[in-house]
């Protein structure tokens, strides 16, 4: 049993601090009962942390604060999406936060999903709420994650609040290599949003 724990721990460490996971992430290599026991043992020893029902993480650590940081909500959402085979997309304030358009950390992180609507409290000290909201496939069906983040952030901002500073922030965030792919991926979104995405993907000096 100890050998299985070490193999699982090696995989976790290999993904780096902040990674969140469920037993589903190890099911291909180990028996379900063994995985459950190994994760429970590792959590009790403090090498991993249970962050919500069925989800663990390898905590990020702050040398400055001398303690573990709060769970990475996006990692937790992705872990649940893998477990249930959902397609998900950060919505509203979550998308704005990830793209650097908002410095407010939402207490409630909403993700669109092609699965059922569910909510999970994440973390022990002042837990945040991770909410999945069932949405039409067109809202979660982008090929590239970056496409969905752009669309949801712009929707949350609204046309009137998009200015040159916002466009510049998004341009710095989106890698140049993805410009063509994102433009192609978002060609069916509503008019003004597509126009902003076109501006974001324009090369400076073109």
Tab-separated table of N, CA, C and O in Angstrom, residues 93 96-105:
chain	number	residue	atom	x	y	z
A	93	UNK	N	-17.726	37.392	-13.111
A	93	UNK	CA	-16.650	37.911	-12.278
A	93	UNK	C	-15.433	36.988	-12.276
A	93	UNK	O	-14.292	37.457	-12.179
A	96	UNK	N	-13.485	37.829	-15.420
A	96	UNK	CA	-12.852	39.140	-15.279
A	96	UNK	C	-11.618	39.053	-14.384
A	96	UNK	O	-10.583	39.663	-14.671
A	97	UNK	N	-11.714	38.286	-13.312
A	97	UNK	CA	-10.606	38.130	-12.385
A	97	UNK	C	-9.432	37.431	-13.054
A	97	UNK	O	-8.278	37.843	-12.909
A	98	UNK	N	-9.705	36.382	-13.806
A	98	UNK	CA	-8.638	35.610	-14.455
A	98	UNK	C	-7.925	36.401	-15.545
A	98	UNK	O	-6.746	36.189	-15.804
A	99	UNK	N	-8.635	37.319	-16.174
A	99	UNK	CA	-8.051	38.098	-17.259
A	99	UNK	C	-7.417	39.404	-16.780
A	99	UNK	O	-6.908	40.190	-17.574
A	100	UNK	N	-7.452	39.638	-15.477
A	100	UNK	CA	-6.829	40.840	-14.931
A	100	UNK	C	-7.657	42.093	-15.101
A	100	UNK	O	-7.147	43.205	-14.986
A	101	UNK	N	-8.970	41.916	-15.372
A	101	UNK	CA	-9.853	43.075	-15.544
A	101	UNK	C	-10.575	43.446	-14.246
A	101	UNK	O	-11.304	44.418	-14.193
A	102	UNK	N	-10.380	42.629	-13.223
A	102	UNK	CA	-10.964	42.909	-11.914
A	102	UNK	C	-10.008	42.417	-10.848
A	102	UNK	O	-9.432	41.331	-10.976
A	103	UNK	N	-9.795	43.227	-9.818
A	103	UNK	CA	-8.922	42.813	-8.724
A	103	UNK	C	-9.727	42.261	-7.550
A	103	UNK	O	-9.163	41.777	-6.578
A	104	UNK	N	-11.053	42.330	-7.667
A	104	UNK	CA	-11.908	41.786	-6.614
A	104	UNK	C	-11.935	40.266	-6.702
A	104	UNK	O	-12.140	39.714	-7.781
A	105	UNK	N	-11.706	39.627	-5.585
A	105	UNK	CA	-11.789	38.165	-5.553
A	105	UNK	C	-13.224	37.794	-5.202
A	105	UNK	O	-13.697	38.079	-4.104
